[in-house]
Short mmCIF file of C-alpha atoms in Angstrom, two decimals:
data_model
loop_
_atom_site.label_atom_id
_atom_site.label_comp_id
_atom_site.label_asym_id
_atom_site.label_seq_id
_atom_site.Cartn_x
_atom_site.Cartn_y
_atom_site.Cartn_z
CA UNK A 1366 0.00 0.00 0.00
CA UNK A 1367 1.27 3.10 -0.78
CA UNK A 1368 1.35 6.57 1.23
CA UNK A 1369 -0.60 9.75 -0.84
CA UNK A 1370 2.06 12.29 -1.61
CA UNK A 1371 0.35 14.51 0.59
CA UNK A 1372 1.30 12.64 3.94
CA UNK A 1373 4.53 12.64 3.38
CA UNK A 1374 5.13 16.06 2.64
CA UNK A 1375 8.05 17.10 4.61
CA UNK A 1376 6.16 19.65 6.50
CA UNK A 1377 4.14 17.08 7.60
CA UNK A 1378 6.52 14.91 8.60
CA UNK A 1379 8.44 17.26 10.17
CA UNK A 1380 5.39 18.54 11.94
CA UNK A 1381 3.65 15.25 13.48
CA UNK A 1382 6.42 12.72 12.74
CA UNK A 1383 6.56 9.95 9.54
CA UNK A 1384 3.16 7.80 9.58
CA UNK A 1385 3.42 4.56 11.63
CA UNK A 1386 3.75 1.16 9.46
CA UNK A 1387 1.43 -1.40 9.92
CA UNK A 1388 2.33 -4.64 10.80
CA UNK A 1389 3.11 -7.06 8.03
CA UNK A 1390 2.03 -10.89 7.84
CA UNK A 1391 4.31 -12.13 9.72
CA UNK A 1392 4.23 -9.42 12.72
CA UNK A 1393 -0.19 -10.14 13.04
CA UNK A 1394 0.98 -14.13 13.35
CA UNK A 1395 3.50 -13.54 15.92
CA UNK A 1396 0.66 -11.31 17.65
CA UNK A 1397 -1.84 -13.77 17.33
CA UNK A 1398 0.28 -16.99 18.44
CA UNK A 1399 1.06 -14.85 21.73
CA UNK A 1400 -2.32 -13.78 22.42
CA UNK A 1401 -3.48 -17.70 21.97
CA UNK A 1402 -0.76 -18.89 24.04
CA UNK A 1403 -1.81 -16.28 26.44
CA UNK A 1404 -5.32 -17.11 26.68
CA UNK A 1405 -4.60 -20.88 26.89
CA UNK A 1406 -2.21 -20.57 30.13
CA UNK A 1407 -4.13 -17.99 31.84
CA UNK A 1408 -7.56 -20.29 31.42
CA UNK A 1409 -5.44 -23.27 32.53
CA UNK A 1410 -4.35 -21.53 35.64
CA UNK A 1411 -7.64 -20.27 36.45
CA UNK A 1412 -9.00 -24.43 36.27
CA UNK A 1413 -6.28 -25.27 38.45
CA UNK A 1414 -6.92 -22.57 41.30
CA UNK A 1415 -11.01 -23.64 41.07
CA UNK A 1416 -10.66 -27.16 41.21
CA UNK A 1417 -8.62 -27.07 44.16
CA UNK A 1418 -10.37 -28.83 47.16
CA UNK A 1419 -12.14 -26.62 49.75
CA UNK A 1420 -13.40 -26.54 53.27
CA UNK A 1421 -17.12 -25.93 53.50
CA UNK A 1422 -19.35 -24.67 56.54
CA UNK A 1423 -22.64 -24.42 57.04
CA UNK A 1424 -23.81 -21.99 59.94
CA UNK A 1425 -26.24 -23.84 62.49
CA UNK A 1426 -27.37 -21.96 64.65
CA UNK A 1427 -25.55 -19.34 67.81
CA UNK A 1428 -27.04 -19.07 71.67
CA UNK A 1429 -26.34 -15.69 72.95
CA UNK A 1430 -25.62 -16.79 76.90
CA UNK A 1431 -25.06 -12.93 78.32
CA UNK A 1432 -23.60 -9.90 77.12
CA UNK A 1433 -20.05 -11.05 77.21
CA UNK A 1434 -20.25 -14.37 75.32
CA UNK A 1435 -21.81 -16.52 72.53
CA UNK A 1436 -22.33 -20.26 71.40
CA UNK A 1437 -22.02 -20.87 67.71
CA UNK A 1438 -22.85 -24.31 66.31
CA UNK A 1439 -21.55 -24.83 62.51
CA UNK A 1440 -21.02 -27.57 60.62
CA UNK A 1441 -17.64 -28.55 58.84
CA UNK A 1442 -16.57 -30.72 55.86
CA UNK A 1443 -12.76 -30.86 55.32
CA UNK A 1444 -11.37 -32.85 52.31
CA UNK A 1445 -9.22 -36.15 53.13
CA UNK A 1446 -5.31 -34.79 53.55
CA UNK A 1447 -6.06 -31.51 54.33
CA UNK A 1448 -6.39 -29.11 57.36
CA UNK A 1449 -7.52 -25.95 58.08
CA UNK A 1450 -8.55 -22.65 60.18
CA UNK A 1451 -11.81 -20.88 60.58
CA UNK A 1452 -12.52 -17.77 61.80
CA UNK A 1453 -15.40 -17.27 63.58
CA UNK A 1454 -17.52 -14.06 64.88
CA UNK A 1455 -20.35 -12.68 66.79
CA UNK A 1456 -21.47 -9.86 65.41
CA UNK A 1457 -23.65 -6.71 67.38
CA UNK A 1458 -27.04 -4.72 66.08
CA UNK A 1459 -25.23 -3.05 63.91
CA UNK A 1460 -22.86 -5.74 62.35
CA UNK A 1461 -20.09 -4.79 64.24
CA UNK A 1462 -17.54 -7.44 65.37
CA UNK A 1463 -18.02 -7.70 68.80
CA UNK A 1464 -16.29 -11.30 69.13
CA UNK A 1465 -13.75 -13.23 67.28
CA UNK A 1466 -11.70 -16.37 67.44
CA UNK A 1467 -9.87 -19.48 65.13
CA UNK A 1468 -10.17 -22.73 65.38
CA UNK A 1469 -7.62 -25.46 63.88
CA UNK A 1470 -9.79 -27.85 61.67
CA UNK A 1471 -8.48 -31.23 59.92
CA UNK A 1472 -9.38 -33.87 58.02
CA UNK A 1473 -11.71 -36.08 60.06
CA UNK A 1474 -15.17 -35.72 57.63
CA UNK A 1475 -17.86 -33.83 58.54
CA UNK A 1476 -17.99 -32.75 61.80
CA UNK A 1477 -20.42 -30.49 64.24
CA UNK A 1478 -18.83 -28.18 66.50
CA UNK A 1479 -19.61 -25.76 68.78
CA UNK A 1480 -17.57 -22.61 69.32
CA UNK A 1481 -17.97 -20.34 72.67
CA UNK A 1482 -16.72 -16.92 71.98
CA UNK A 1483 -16.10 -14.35 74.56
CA UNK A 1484 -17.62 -10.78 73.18
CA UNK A 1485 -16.72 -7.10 74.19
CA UNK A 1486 -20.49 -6.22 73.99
CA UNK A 1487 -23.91 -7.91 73.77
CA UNK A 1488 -24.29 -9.99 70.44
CA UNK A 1489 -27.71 -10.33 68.10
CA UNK A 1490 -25.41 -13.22 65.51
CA UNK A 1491 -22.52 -15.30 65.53
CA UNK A 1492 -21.30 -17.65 62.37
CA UNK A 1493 -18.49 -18.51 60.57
CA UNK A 1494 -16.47 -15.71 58.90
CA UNK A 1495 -14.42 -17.70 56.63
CA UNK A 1496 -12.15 -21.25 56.64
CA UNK A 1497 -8.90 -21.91 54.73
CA UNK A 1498 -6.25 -24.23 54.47
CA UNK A 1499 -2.98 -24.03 56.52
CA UNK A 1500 0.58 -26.24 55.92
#
């Protein structure tokens, strides 16, 4: 393709630079075959971080006993080989944290527990805040 005499003017050229070249065959193949690879590792990667085996809880119920502590009941599945942490917390009327604590979790099925947590204030909830694996 060639470049109308008027764009190359040296005024022009000299004014806003020489116009850019566009990328010939073998420059758009290179781009492609890197943006292919590039999509094909970065959806592999995301598979591999989502099929990685989780912890799951289920909230069962919490027993407010005074103003300075809590019951929560939850239930826990943790895969075979695995073991983990939860965080648990009581929150207040107006979803404040008013209570926290971990517990150590492992690999012994699914399991009910029941988690007493000391508050700084009266709490309205208590449940699990989130589990994760630990070494």
């Amino acid at each position: 393709m060639s470049t109308p005499e008027s764009m190359t003017s040296p005024t022009l050229v000299t004014r806003y630079g020489a116009p850019k070249r566009r990328l010939n065959r073998r420059g758009r193949l290179v781009v492609i075959i890197a943006g292919v690879v590039a999509g094909v590792v970065a959806t592999a990667l995301v598979a591999f971080v989502l099929n990685r085996p989780t912890i799951s809880t289920k909230d069962v119920g919490f027993s407010v006993r005074d103003s300075t502590s809590i019951t929560v009941g939850m239930d826990v599945v943790v895969p075979a080989g695995l073991r983990g942490r939860c965080g648990i917390q009581a929150l207040d009327e107006r979803f404040t944290v008013v209570g926290y604590t971990e517990i150590d979790v492992d690999d012994t099925g699914a399991v009910a527990r029941q988690v007493e947590l000391r508050t700084t204030s009266l709490a309205v909830s208590g449940g699990v805040d989130r589990c994760w694996t630990v070494p």
